[in-house]
mmCIF file of C-alpha atoms in Angstrom:
data_model
loop_
_atom_site.group_PDB
_atom_site.id
_atom_site.type_symbol
_atom_site.label_atom_id
_atom_site.label_comp_id
_atom_site.label_asym_id
_atom_site.label_seq_id
_atom_site.Cartn_x
_atom_site.Cartn_y
_atom_site.Cartn_z
ATOM 1 C CA MET T 1 104.770 89.007 54.906
ATOM 2 C CA THR T 2 106.856 91.497 52.881
ATOM 3 C CA PRO T 3 109.074 94.128 54.530
ATOM 4 C CA GLN T 4 106.520 96.942 53.557
ATOM 5 C CA GLU T 5 103.576 94.890 55.064
ATOM 6 C CA LEU T 6 105.432 94.485 58.338
ATOM 7 C CA ILE T 7 106.465 98.276 58.506
ATOM 8 C CA ALA T 8 102.769 99.296 57.650
ATOM 9 C CA LEU T 9 101.367 96.896 60.191
ATOM 10 C CA GLY T 10 103.899 97.904 62.879
ATOM 11 C CA VAL T 11 103.111 101.543 62.396
ATOM 12 C CA PHE T 12 99.400 100.912 62.484
ATOM 13 C CA ILE T 13 99.741 98.802 65.793
ATOM 14 C CA ALA T 14 102.177 101.462 67.373
ATOM 15 C CA VAL T 15 99.627 104.292 66.682
ATOM 16 C CA TYR T 16 96.823 102.376 68.036
ATOM 17 C CA ILE T 17 98.713 101.514 71.387
ATOM 18 C CA ALA T 18 99.696 105.304 71.498
ATOM 19 C CA ILE T 19 96.088 106.362 71.081
ATOM 20 C CA ILE T 20 94.875 103.831 73.667
ATOM 21 C CA SER T 21 97.458 104.635 76.217
ATOM 22 C CA GLU T 22 96.891 108.324 75.826
ATOM 23 C CA LYS T 23 100.735 108.825 76.539
ATOM 24 C CA ILE T 24 101.036 110.641 73.370
ATOM 25 C CA HIS T 25 98.298 112.975 71.983
ATOM 26 C CA ARG T 26 96.423 111.155 69.341
ATOM 27 C CA THR T 27 97.035 113.799 66.722
ATOM 28 C CA VAL T 28 100.682 113.690 67.297
ATOM 29 C CA ALA T 29 100.570 109.943 67.041
ATOM 30 C CA ALA T 30 98.623 109.762 63.804
ATOM 31 C CA MET T 31 100.780 112.477 62.130
ATOM 32 C CA PHE T 32 104.017 110.688 63.141
ATOM 33 C CA GLY T 33 102.884 107.423 61.865
ATOM 34 C CA ALA T 34 101.602 109.036 58.669
ATOM 35 C CA SER T 35 104.985 110.639 58.180
ATOM 36 C CA ILE T 36 106.881 107.369 58.506
ATOM 37 C CA VAL T 37 104.677 105.538 55.987
ATOM 38 C CA LEU T 38 105.302 108.562 53.562
ATOM 39 C CA LEU T 39 108.938 108.769 54.196
ATOM 40 C CA VAL T 40 109.602 105.081 53.387
ATOM 41 C CA GLY T 41 107.388 105.374 50.373
ATOM 42 C CA ILE T 42 104.713 102.723 51.282
ATOM 43 C CA VAL T 43 102.100 105.476 50.382
ATOM 44 C CA PRO T 44 103.441 107.367 47.254
ATOM 45 C CA TRP T 45 103.110 111.153 47.516
ATOM 46 C CA GLU T 46 100.820 111.297 44.330
ATOM 47 C CA ARG T 47 98.367 108.667 46.096
ATOM 48 C CA VAL T 48 97.895 110.958 49.236
ATOM 49 C CA PRO T 49 94.873 113.030 47.932
ATOM 50 C CA HIS T 50 93.288 109.555 47.137
ATOM 51 C CA TYR T 51 93.543 108.521 50.796
ATOM 52 C CA LEU T 52 92.912 111.840 52.356
ATOM 53 C CA ASP T 53 88.961 111.931 52.566
ATOM 54 C CA LEU T 54 88.278 115.619 52.161
ATOM 55 C CA ASN T 55 84.626 115.088 52.206
ATOM 56 C CA THR T 56 84.991 113.984 55.759
ATOM 57 C CA ILE T 57 87.576 116.586 56.718
ATOM 58 C CA LEU T 58 85.777 119.544 55.022
ATOM 59 C CA LEU T 59 82.370 118.644 56.342
ATOM 60 C CA LEU T 60 83.634 118.601 59.877
ATOM 61 C CA ALA T 61 85.492 121.919 59.388
ATOM 62 C CA GLY T 62 82.314 123.669 57.872
ATOM 63 C CA MET T 63 80.042 122.418 60.649
ATOM 64 C CA MET T 64 82.698 123.453 63.433
ATOM 65 C CA VAL T 65 82.595 127.089 61.945
ATOM 66 C CA VAL T 66 78.729 127.128 61.864
ATOM 67 C CA VAL T 67 78.606 125.924 65.461
ATOM 68 C CA ASN T 68 81.404 128.341 66.633
ATOM 69 C CA VAL T 69 79.641 131.354 65.242
ATOM 70 C CA SER T 70 76.085 130.317 66.354
ATOM 71 C CA ARG T 71 77.172 129.634 70.006
ATOM 72 C CA GLU T 72 78.143 133.283 70.416
ATOM 73 C CA SER T 73 74.619 134.242 70.019
ATOM 74 C CA GLY T 74 73.278 132.035 73.002
ATOM 75 C CA LEU T 75 71.226 129.906 70.856
ATOM 76 C CA PHE T 76 72.008 126.635 72.516
ATOM 77 C CA GLU T 77 71.544 127.813 76.069
ATOM 78 C CA TYR T 78 68.136 129.312 74.929
ATOM 79 C CA ILE T 79 67.060 125.756 74.017
ATOM 80 C CA ALA T 80 68.302 124.380 77.168
ATOM 81 C CA ILE T 81 66.315 126.810 79.300
ATOM 82 C CA LYS T 82 63.342 126.372 77.147
ATOM 83 C CA THR T 83 63.467 122.679 77.685
ATOM 84 C CA ALA T 84 63.800 122.898 81.533
ATOM 85 C CA LYS T 85 60.729 125.267 81.688
ATOM 86 C CA LEU T 86 58.629 122.853 79.541
ATOM 87 C CA SER T 87 59.383 120.270 82.244
ATOM 88 C CA LYS T 88 57.917 122.492 84.968
ATOM 89 C CA GLY T 89 60.450 121.157 87.499
ATOM 90 C CA ASP T 90 59.302 117.531 87.337
ATOM 91 C CA PRO T 91 62.469 115.247 87.729
ATOM 92 C CA MET T 92 61.282 112.677 85.157
ATOM 93 C CA LYS T 93 60.126 115.172 82.518
ATOM 94 C CA VAL T 94 63.488 116.996 82.778
ATOM 95 C CA LEU T 95 65.315 113.644 82.108
ATOM 96 C CA LEU T 96 62.842 112.838 79.368
ATOM 97 C CA PHE T 97 63.057 116.406 77.752
ATOM 98 C CA PHE T 98 66.857 116.705 78.030
ATOM 99 C CA SER T 99 67.279 113.269 76.587
ATOM 100 C CA ILE T 100 65.209 114.164 73.630
ATOM 101 C CA VAL T 101 66.770 117.498 73.169
ATOM 102 C CA THR T 102 70.398 116.218 73.499
ATOM 103 C CA ALA T 103 69.731 113.409 70.917
ATOM 104 C CA LEU T 104 68.004 115.877 68.513
ATOM 105 C CA VAL T 105 71.098 118.418 68.798
ATOM 106 C CA SER T 106 73.604 115.577 68.635
ATOM 107 C CA ALA T 107 72.001 114.365 65.481
ATOM 108 C CA PHE T 108 73.164 117.515 63.753
ATOM 109 C CA LEU T 109 76.107 118.696 65.830
ATOM 110 C CA ASP T 110 79.074 116.613 66.888
ATOM 111 C CA ASN T 111 78.416 114.849 70.410
ATOM 112 C CA VAL T 112 81.380 116.722 72.175
ATOM 113 C CA THR T 113 79.945 120.239 71.148
ATOM 114 C CA THR T 114 76.409 119.034 72.277
ATOM 115 C CA VAL T 115 77.455 117.987 75.748
ATOM 116 C CA LEU T 116 79.806 120.826 76.272
ATOM 117 C CA LEU T 117 76.726 123.297 75.564
ATOM 118 C CA LEU T 118 74.162 121.446 77.566
ATOM 119 C CA THR T 119 76.020 119.899 80.618
ATOM 120 C CA PRO T 120 76.418 123.197 82.525
ATOM 121 C CA MET T 121 72.750 123.955 82.130
ATOM 122 C CA LEU T 122 71.933 120.478 83.142
ATOM 123 C CA LEU T 123 73.933 120.671 86.342
ATOM 124 C CA TYR T 124 72.435 124.102 87.097
ATOM 125 C CA ILE T 125 68.834 122.737 86.841
ATOM 126 C CA THR T 126 69.464 119.572 88.738
ATOM 127 C CA ARG T 127 71.015 121.772 91.513
ATOM 128 C CA GLN T 128 67.970 124.026 91.606
ATOM 129 C CA MET T 129 65.720 120.883 91.794
ATOM 130 C CA ARG T 130 67.986 119.292 94.593
ATOM 131 C CA VAL T 131 68.135 115.876 92.842
ATOM 132 C CA ASN T 132 71.029 113.570 92.228
ATOM 133 C CA PRO T 133 72.531 114.729 88.911
ATOM 134 C CA VAL T 134 74.115 111.317 88.160
ATOM 135 C CA PRO T 135 71.109 109.788 86.143
ATOM 136 C CA TYR T 136 70.689 113.072 84.180
ATOM 137 C CA LEU T 137 74.297 113.202 83.282
ATOM 138 C CA LEU T 138 74.360 109.698 82.285
ATOM 139 C CA ALA T 139 71.192 109.947 80.242
ATOM 140 C CA GLU T 140 72.725 112.982 78.488
ATOM 141 C CA ILE T 141 75.737 110.980 77.460
ATOM 142 C CA PHE T 142 73.791 108.105 76.128
ATOM 143 C CA ALA T 143 71.431 110.219 74.407
ATOM 144 C CA SER T 144 74.244 112.243 72.625
ATOM 145 C CA ASN T 145 75.727 108.979 71.292
ATOM 146 C CA ILE T 146 72.355 107.563 70.338
ATOM 147 C CA GLY T 147 71.293 110.843 68.721
ATOM 148 C CA GLY T 148 74.690 110.920 66.800
ATOM 149 C CA THR T 149 73.761 107.605 65.297
ATOM 150 C CA ALA T 150 70.713 108.865 63.496
ATOM 151 C CA THR T 151 72.296 111.093 60.710
ATOM 152 C CA LEU T 152 75.124 111.459 58.255
ATOM 153 C CA ILE T 153 76.531 114.411 60.232
ATOM 154 C CA GLY T 154 75.655 113.240 63.959
ATOM 155 C CA ASP T 155 78.889 111.317 64.650
ATOM 156 C CA PRO T 156 82.385 111.288 62.902
ATOM 157 C CA PRO T 157 82.087 107.460 62.032
ATOM 158 C CA ASN T 158 78.914 108.186 60.127
ATOM 159 C CA ILE T 159 80.569 111.096 58.178
ATOM 160 C CA MET T 160 83.392 108.754 57.303
ATOM 161 C CA ILE T 161 81.000 105.731 56.300
ATOM 162 C CA GLY T 162 78.827 108.235 54.302
ATOM 163 C CA SER T 163 81.714 109.565 52.249
ATOM 164 C CA ALA T 164 83.474 106.190 51.772
ATOM 165 C CA ALA T 165 80.139 104.182 50.669
ATOM 166 C CA LYS T 166 78.596 107.263 48.989
ATOM 167 C CA LEU T 167 75.547 107.089 51.144
ATOM 168 C CA SER T 168 73.210 110.101 51.208
ATOM 169 C CA PHE T 169 71.810 112.224 54.244
ATOM 170 C CA ASN T 170 68.411 110.813 53.445
ATOM 171 C CA GLU T 171 69.585 107.195 53.435
ATOM 172 C CA PHE T 172 70.962 107.763 56.900
ATOM 173 C CA ILE T 173 67.596 109.205 57.968
ATOM 174 C CA LYS T 174 65.843 106.146 56.389
ATOM 175 C CA ASN T 175 68.077 103.562 57.970
ATOM 176 C CA MET T 176 69.487 104.792 61.110
ATOM 177 C CA THR T 177 66.921 107.386 62.394
ATOM 178 C CA PRO T 178 64.205 104.725 63.312
ATOM 179 C CA ILE T 179 66.946 102.563 64.969
ATOM 180 C CA ALA T 180 68.147 105.627 67.140
ATOM 181 C CA THR T 181 64.505 106.480 68.047
ATOM 182 C CA VAL T 182 63.941 103.065 69.269
ATOM 183 C CA ASP T 183 67.193 103.000 71.207
ATOM 184 C CA LEU T 184 66.566 106.383 72.813
ATOM 185 C CA ILE T 185 63.076 105.056 74.086
ATOM 186 C CA LEU T 186 64.746 101.983 75.433
ATOM 187 C CA MET T 187 67.611 103.946 77.023
ATOM 188 C CA ILE T 188 65.015 106.416 78.830
ATOM 189 C CA GLY T 189 63.218 103.298 79.998
ATOM 190 C CA ILE T 190 66.404 101.534 81.432
ATOM 191 C CA ILE T 191 67.377 104.713 83.125
ATOM 192 C CA TYR T 192 64.131 105.106 84.715
ATOM 193 C CA LEU T 193 64.074 101.643 85.865
ATOM 194 C CA MET T 194 67.490 101.797 87.444
ATOM 195 C CA TYR T 195 67.058 105.288 89.118
ATOM 196 C CA ARG T 196 63.203 105.450 89.580
ATOM 197 C CA GLY T 197 63.794 105.989 93.363
ATOM 198 C CA GLU T 198 65.982 109.139 92.791
ATOM 199 C CA LEU T 199 63.395 110.406 89.967
ATOM 200 C CA LYS T 200 60.462 110.453 92.277
ATOM 201 C CA LYS T 201 61.893 113.068 94.745
ATOM 202 C CA ALA T 202 60.260 116.033 93.086
ATOM 203 C CA GLU T 203 60.897 119.468 94.369
ATOM 204 C CA VAL T 204 59.631 122.037 91.961
ATOM 205 C CA SER T 205 61.854 125.037 92.078
ATOM 206 C CA LEU T 206 60.513 128.404 91.413
ATOM 207 C CA ALA T 207 64.052 129.251 90.175
ATOM 208 C CA ILE T 208 63.459 127.129 87.064
ATOM 209 C CA LEU T 209 59.970 128.412 86.311
ATOM 210 C CA ASN T 210 61.439 132.010 86.753
ATOM 211 C CA LEU T 211 64.239 131.467 84.215
ATOM 212 C CA ARG T 212 63.863 133.517 81.125
ATOM 213 C CA GLU T 213 65.286 131.871 77.976
ATOM 214 C CA GLU T 214 65.414 135.387 76.364
ATOM 215 C CA ASP T 215 68.077 136.247 78.938
ATOM 216 C CA ALA T 216 70.319 133.588 77.341
ATOM 217 C CA ILE T 217 70.460 135.443 74.054
ATOM 218 C CA ARG T 218 73.584 137.521 73.967
ATOM 219 C CA ASP T 219 73.229 138.743 70.383
ATOM 220 C CA ARG T 220 69.799 138.920 68.999
ATOM 221 C CA LYS T 221 70.666 139.560 65.272
ATOM 222 C CA LEU T 222 73.279 136.819 65.339
ATOM 223 C CA PHE T 223 70.723 134.558 66.938
ATOM 224 C CA ARG T 224 68.159 135.072 64.107
ATOM 225 C CA LYS T 225 70.812 134.658 61.419
ATOM 226 C CA SER T 226 72.199 131.608 62.999
ATOM 227 C CA ILE T 227 68.708 129.995 63.017
ATOM 228 C CA VAL T 228 68.100 130.868 59.317
ATOM 229 C CA VAL T 229 71.555 129.575 58.099
ATOM 230 C CA ILE T 230 71.333 126.248 60.251
ATOM 231 C CA CYS T 231 67.816 125.605 58.816
ATOM 232 C CA LEU T 232 69.130 126.286 55.313
ATOM 233 C CA VAL T 233 72.018 123.930 55.862
ATOM 234 C CA MET T 234 69.671 121.270 57.284
ATOM 235 C CA LEU T 235 67.268 121.642 54.265
ATOM 236 C CA SER T 236 70.182 121.485 51.921
ATOM 237 C CA PHE T 237 71.386 118.192 53.647
ATOM 238 C CA PHE T 238 67.920 116.685 53.077
ATOM 239 C CA LEU T 239 67.971 117.750 49.373
ATOM 240 C CA HIS T 240 71.727 117.133 48.508
ATOM 241 C CA ASP T 241 71.018 114.210 46.482
ATOM 242 C CA THR T 242 68.288 115.818 44.311
ATOM 243 C CA ILE T 243 70.445 118.914 43.842
ATOM 244 C CA GLY T 244 73.696 116.939 43.519
ATOM 245 C CA VAL T 245 75.752 118.705 45.881
ATOM 246 C CA GLU T 246 78.240 117.025 48.289
ATOM 247 C CA PRO T 247 77.503 117.482 52.089
ATOM 248 C CA ALA T 248 81.070 118.988 52.650
ATOM 249 C CA VAL T 249 80.132 121.754 50.021
ATOM 250 C CA ILE T 250 76.822 122.504 51.894
ATOM 251 C CA ALA T 251 78.612 122.796 55.172
ATOM 252 C CA LEU T 252 81.396 124.852 53.891
ATOM 253 C CA SER T 253 78.794 127.086 51.982
ATOM 254 C CA GLY T 254 76.794 127.515 55.233
ATOM 255 C CA ALA T 255 79.879 128.422 57.139
ATOM 256 C CA SER T 256 80.791 131.181 54.630
ATOM 257 C CA LEU T 257 77.353 132.432 54.511
ATOM 258 C CA LEU T 258 77.024 132.869 58.221
ATOM 259 C CA LEU T 259 80.420 134.544 58.344
ATOM 260 C CA LEU T 260 79.609 136.917 55.639
ATOM 261 C CA TRP T 261 76.114 137.725 56.868
ATOM 262 C CA SER T 262 77.007 138.137 60.488
ATOM 263 C CA GLY T 263 80.167 140.033 60.033
ATOM 264 C CA GLU T 264 81.990 137.835 62.786
ATOM 265 C CA ALA T 265 85.609 137.961 62.484
ATOM 266 C CA PRO T 266 86.723 134.857 60.572
ATOM 267 C CA GLU T 267 89.962 134.633 62.688
ATOM 268 C CA LYS T 268 87.808 134.167 65.795
ATOM 269 C CA ALA T 269 85.715 131.512 64.306
ATOM 270 C CA LEU T 270 88.533 129.771 62.534
ATOM 271 C CA GLU T 271 90.828 129.685 65.629
ATOM 272 C CA LYS T 272 88.023 127.710 67.570
ATOM 273 C CA VAL T 273 88.039 124.952 64.696
ATOM 274 C CA GLU T 274 89.345 121.826 66.197
ATOM 275 C CA TRP T 275 92.373 121.538 63.961
ATOM 276 C CA ALA T 276 93.982 118.887 66.087
ATOM 277 C CA THR T 277 90.815 116.640 65.185
ATOM 278 C CA LEU T 278 91.137 117.315 61.499
ATOM 279 C CA PHE T 279 94.995 116.506 61.470
ATOM 280 C CA PHE T 280 94.226 113.412 63.307
ATOM 281 C CA PHE T 281 91.756 112.351 60.739
ATOM 282 C CA GLY T 282 94.313 113.190 57.958
ATOM 283 C CA GLY T 283 97.082 111.218 59.563
ATOM 284 C CA LEU T 284 94.838 108.380 60.284
ATOM 285 C CA PHE T 285 93.551 108.056 56.724
ATOM 286 C CA ILE T 286 97.210 107.795 55.357
ATOM 287 C CA ILE T 287 98.179 105.184 57.823
ATOM 288 C CA VAL T 288 95.183 102.990 56.957
ATOM 289 C CA GLY T 289 96.027 103.798 53.222
ATOM 290 C CA SER T 290 99.402 102.248 53.787
ATOM 291 C CA LEU T 291 97.697 98.924 54.906
ATOM 292 C CA GLU T 292 95.669 99.196 51.635
ATOM 293 C CA GLU T 293 98.751 99.880 49.457
ATOM 294 C CA THR T 294 100.455 96.614 50.729
ATOM 295 C CA GLY T 295 97.493 94.460 50.242
ATOM 296 C CA PHE T 296 97.083 93.806 54.013
ATOM 297 C CA ILE T 297 93.456 94.819 54.136
ATOM 298 C CA ALA T 298 92.400 92.751 51.129
ATOM 299 C CA GLN T 299 93.760 89.676 52.685
ATOM 300 C CA VAL T 300 92.201 90.167 56.006
ATOM 301 C CA GLY T 301 88.932 90.970 54.156
ATOM 302 C CA GLU T 302 89.199 87.785 52.163
ATOM 303 C CA TRP T 303 89.767 85.778 55.367
ATOM 304 C CA ILE T 304 86.634 87.429 57.006
ATOM 305 C CA VAL T 305 84.594 86.628 53.951
ATOM 306 C CA HIS T 306 85.428 83.052 54.060
ATOM 307 C CA GLN T 307 84.135 82.817 57.516
ATOM 308 C CA ILE T 308 80.873 84.552 56.700
ATOM 309 C CA HIS T 309 78.214 82.843 54.551
ATOM 310 C CA SER T 310 75.400 85.420 54.675
ATOM 311 C CA GLU T 311 74.529 88.943 55.159
ATOM 312 C CA THR T 312 72.800 88.183 58.421
ATOM 313 C CA GLN T 313 76.094 86.675 59.733
ATOM 314 C CA ALA T 314 77.873 89.531 58.366
ATOM 315 C CA ILE T 315 75.505 92.202 60.097
ATOM 316 C CA LEU T 316 75.839 90.518 63.434
ATOM 317 C CA LEU T 317 79.652 90.030 63.167
ATOM 318 C CA ILE T 318 80.220 93.698 62.231
ATOM 319 C CA SER T 319 77.602 95.266 64.528
ATOM 320 C CA TRP T 320 78.841 93.538 67.576
ATOM 321 C CA LEU T 321 82.528 93.461 66.846
ATOM 322 C CA SER T 322 82.363 97.246 66.193
ATOM 323 C CA ALA T 323 80.445 97.756 69.454
ATOM 324 C CA PHE T 324 82.825 95.898 71.726
ATOM 325 C CA LEU T 325 85.835 97.408 70.154
ATOM 326 C CA SER T 326 84.488 100.884 70.148
ATOM 327 C CA ALA T 327 83.731 100.503 73.703
ATOM 328 C CA VAL T 328 87.470 100.179 74.563
ATOM 329 C CA ILE T 329 89.121 102.052 71.692
ATOM 330 C CA ASP T 330 88.585 105.197 69.814
ATOM 331 C CA ASN T 331 85.781 104.600 67.255
ATOM 332 C CA ILE T 332 87.455 106.992 64.649
ATOM 333 C CA PRO T 333 90.461 104.758 63.844
ATOM 334 C CA PHE T 334 88.389 101.715 64.251
ATOM 335 C CA THR T 335 85.975 102.915 61.544
ATOM 336 C CA ALA T 336 88.783 103.904 59.331
ATOM 337 C CA THR T 337 90.163 100.502 59.504
ATOM 338 C CA MET T 338 86.779 98.768 58.959
ATOM 339 C CA ILE T 339 85.768 100.813 55.785
ATOM 340 C CA PRO T 340 88.281 99.305 53.344
ATOM 341 C CA LEU T 341 87.531 95.896 54.946
ATOM 342 C CA ILE T 342 83.824 96.251 54.280
ATOM 343 C CA LYS T 343 84.714 97.308 50.671
ATOM 344 C CA SER T 344 86.846 94.205 50.148
ATOM 345 C CA MET T 345 83.640 92.054 51.124
ATOM 346 C CA GLY T 346 81.874 93.585 48.141
ATOM 347 C CA SER T 347 82.764 90.827 45.658
ATOM 348 C CA THR T 348 80.767 88.159 47.474
ATOM 349 C CA LEU T 349 78.380 89.938 49.813
ATOM 350 C CA ASP T 350 75.847 92.968 49.438
ATOM 351 C CA THR T 351 77.795 95.574 51.532
ATOM 352 C CA TYR T 352 74.838 97.958 51.776
ATOM 353 C CA PRO T 353 73.405 96.548 55.083
ATOM 354 C CA LEU T 354 77.012 96.142 56.397
ATOM 355 C CA TRP T 355 77.574 99.877 56.357
ATOM 356 C CA TRP T 356 74.477 100.419 58.763
ATOM 357 C CA ALA T 357 75.908 97.562 60.944
ATOM 358 C CA LEU T 358 79.223 99.431 61.042
ATOM 359 C CA SER T 359 77.635 102.630 61.975
ATOM 360 C CA LEU T 360 75.373 101.063 64.678
ATOM 361 C CA GLY T 361 78.235 99.331 66.490
ATOM 362 C CA ALA T 362 80.789 102.135 66.067
ATOM 363 C CA CYS T 363 78.418 104.767 67.380
ATOM 364 C CA LEU T 364 76.680 102.890 70.075
ATOM 365 C CA GLY T 365 79.683 101.077 71.308
ATOM 366 C CA GLY T 366 80.875 104.188 72.882
ATOM 367 C CA ASN T 367 78.076 103.999 75.403
ATOM 368 C CA GLY T 368 79.605 100.782 76.967
ATOM 369 C CA THR T 369 82.371 102.269 79.048
ATOM 370 C CA ALA T 370 83.483 105.666 80.333
ATOM 371 C CA ILE T 371 86.219 105.921 77.767
ATOM 372 C CA GLY T 372 84.128 104.629 74.828
ATOM 373 C CA ALA T 373 83.388 108.203 73.354
ATOM 374 C CA SER T 374 84.779 111.656 73.691
ATOM 375 C CA ALA T 375 81.526 112.983 74.812
ATOM 376 C CA ASN T 376 81.571 110.520 77.917
ATOM 377 C CA ILE T 377 85.039 111.868 78.901
ATOM 378 C CA VAL T 378 83.941 115.561 78.482
ATOM 379 C CA VAL T 379 80.793 114.986 80.698
ATOM 380 C CA LEU T 380 82.464 112.998 83.355
ATOM 381 C CA GLY T 381 85.244 115.798 83.448
ATOM 382 C CA ILE T 382 82.845 118.459 83.904
ATOM 383 C CA ALA T 383 80.970 116.666 86.502
ATOM 384 C CA TYR T 384 84.383 115.861 88.351
ATOM 385 C CA ARG T 385 85.308 119.566 88.485
ATOM 386 C CA GLU T 386 81.779 120.197 90.015
ATOM 387 C CA GLY T 387 82.412 117.631 92.589
ATOM 388 C CA ILE T 388 80.291 114.773 91.229
ATOM 389 C CA ARG T 389 82.266 111.539 90.887
ATOM 390 C CA ILE T 390 81.098 108.803 88.490
ATOM 391 C CA THR T 391 83.826 106.100 88.560
ATOM 392 C CA PHE T 392 84.631 103.772 85.562
ATOM 393 C CA LYS T 393 82.967 101.006 87.432
ATOM 394 C CA ASP T 394 79.778 103.078 88.177
ATOM 395 C CA PHE T 395 79.556 104.018 84.537
ATOM 396 C CA LEU T 396 80.178 100.480 83.336
ATOM 397 C CA LYS T 397 77.253 99.055 85.335
ATOM 398 C CA VAL T 398 74.791 101.251 83.470
ATOM 399 C CA GLY T 399 76.544 101.752 80.217
ATOM 400 C CA MET T 400 77.198 98.109 79.418
ATOM 401 C CA ILE T 401 73.526 97.178 79.731
ATOM 402 C CA ILE T 402 72.596 100.285 77.700
ATOM 403 C CA MET T 403 75.065 99.213 74.918
ATOM 404 C CA LEU T 404 73.922 95.591 74.973
ATOM 405 C CA ILE T 405 70.235 96.493 74.711
ATOM 406 C CA THR T 406 70.618 99.185 72.218
ATOM 407 C CA VAL T 407 73.015 97.350 69.891
ATOM 408 C CA GLY T 408 70.826 94.202 70.050
ATOM 409 C CA ALA T 409 67.625 96.083 69.210
ATOM 410 C CA GLY T 410 69.399 97.876 66.287
ATOM 411 C CA SER T 411 70.936 94.531 64.869
ATOM 412 C CA LEU T 412 67.453 92.791 65.033
ATOM 413 C CA ILE T 413 66.049 95.867 63.045
ATOM 414 C CA LEU T 414 68.744 95.508 60.383
ATOM 415 C CA ILE T 415 68.266 91.811 60.218
ATOM 416 C CA ALA T 416 64.554 92.208 59.934
ATOM 417 C CA ARG T 417 65.109 94.611 56.954
ATOM 418 C CA TYR T 418 68.164 93.127 55.230
ATOM 419 C CA GLY T 419 68.844 89.618 56.811
#
């Protein structure tokens, strides 16, 4: 191994350890690691634009602005109240409808934003019904991670995969939405079987039936404009292949249109953009780029290719490896590492199904443990503040079953199509 390979690998491992241990903020760790590989010249300055995946970073930034402006109107609370009223206070229907709504919202917004918007309303509704909130919170977490698997923009790993492999919004819909739909049905069934005793304790509350979704709307004009812009953005995502426009350009156009039309202060919308996440991505892309520059990724890819003799073996290996590793480490750096590895397999294997295997494992692996995905940590944190304790062990008992069954079903579907 050359000195440059040793430094690049050492920085990569050190940054990973820092991210897992959480002793240093993950953005600081990624930025510091990127600075080292740039300072020692492993990644030449002129190659930085090549490794910085601007499609991923700008798509995330644009969608963050759209969400930040729209949430001011009360749009997401409106959806939550409407869902609760549709259930008429029936505990099982609340679980069913909230899981579907969470998955749908999560397919188009990032998972953390989805659970931040819906968890307070879910807790309010379960309090009114006087039922145990734990199965509802767990179902919300699992549904957000499953829903995020369904589309190009649902989860950061999908945005990264779509950008690296040049996969369109519609290709994600065609390949991942059917898997996410099957997995959502399986997840709701498992939660029902595990908590059916709790879900039978029905106490229809008049408070729920008397909730007025109109009261959630804080700015009616902005509410209408947000719906129009979100619909336009979604339609453009569906057509981006036909019209030849990158998803990042669509997201940025939607964000600027909403800012212009609504008259909202850009400072206010931009200050809520998660800059730390965007810099985390940037730093990470450069660190993984250093492994590419030294040839380390190509060597690992070559070794893996020699162990695999068919697409079926590759689908199984990538989906399950991604799932188990994403359950314990952040799926974003993991996906960033796997992308060049899969690209390097292109000389001997058809990589098209392997991108879906990576998406499947990286997104659904997050359901395995309490720390597997950011949405899990956010929901458990909100629940803890409200006096509801879900321990790592409690989560593991349910989460690991959900992960094994949903990844198993997803990989079987992929093998049936491409194996």
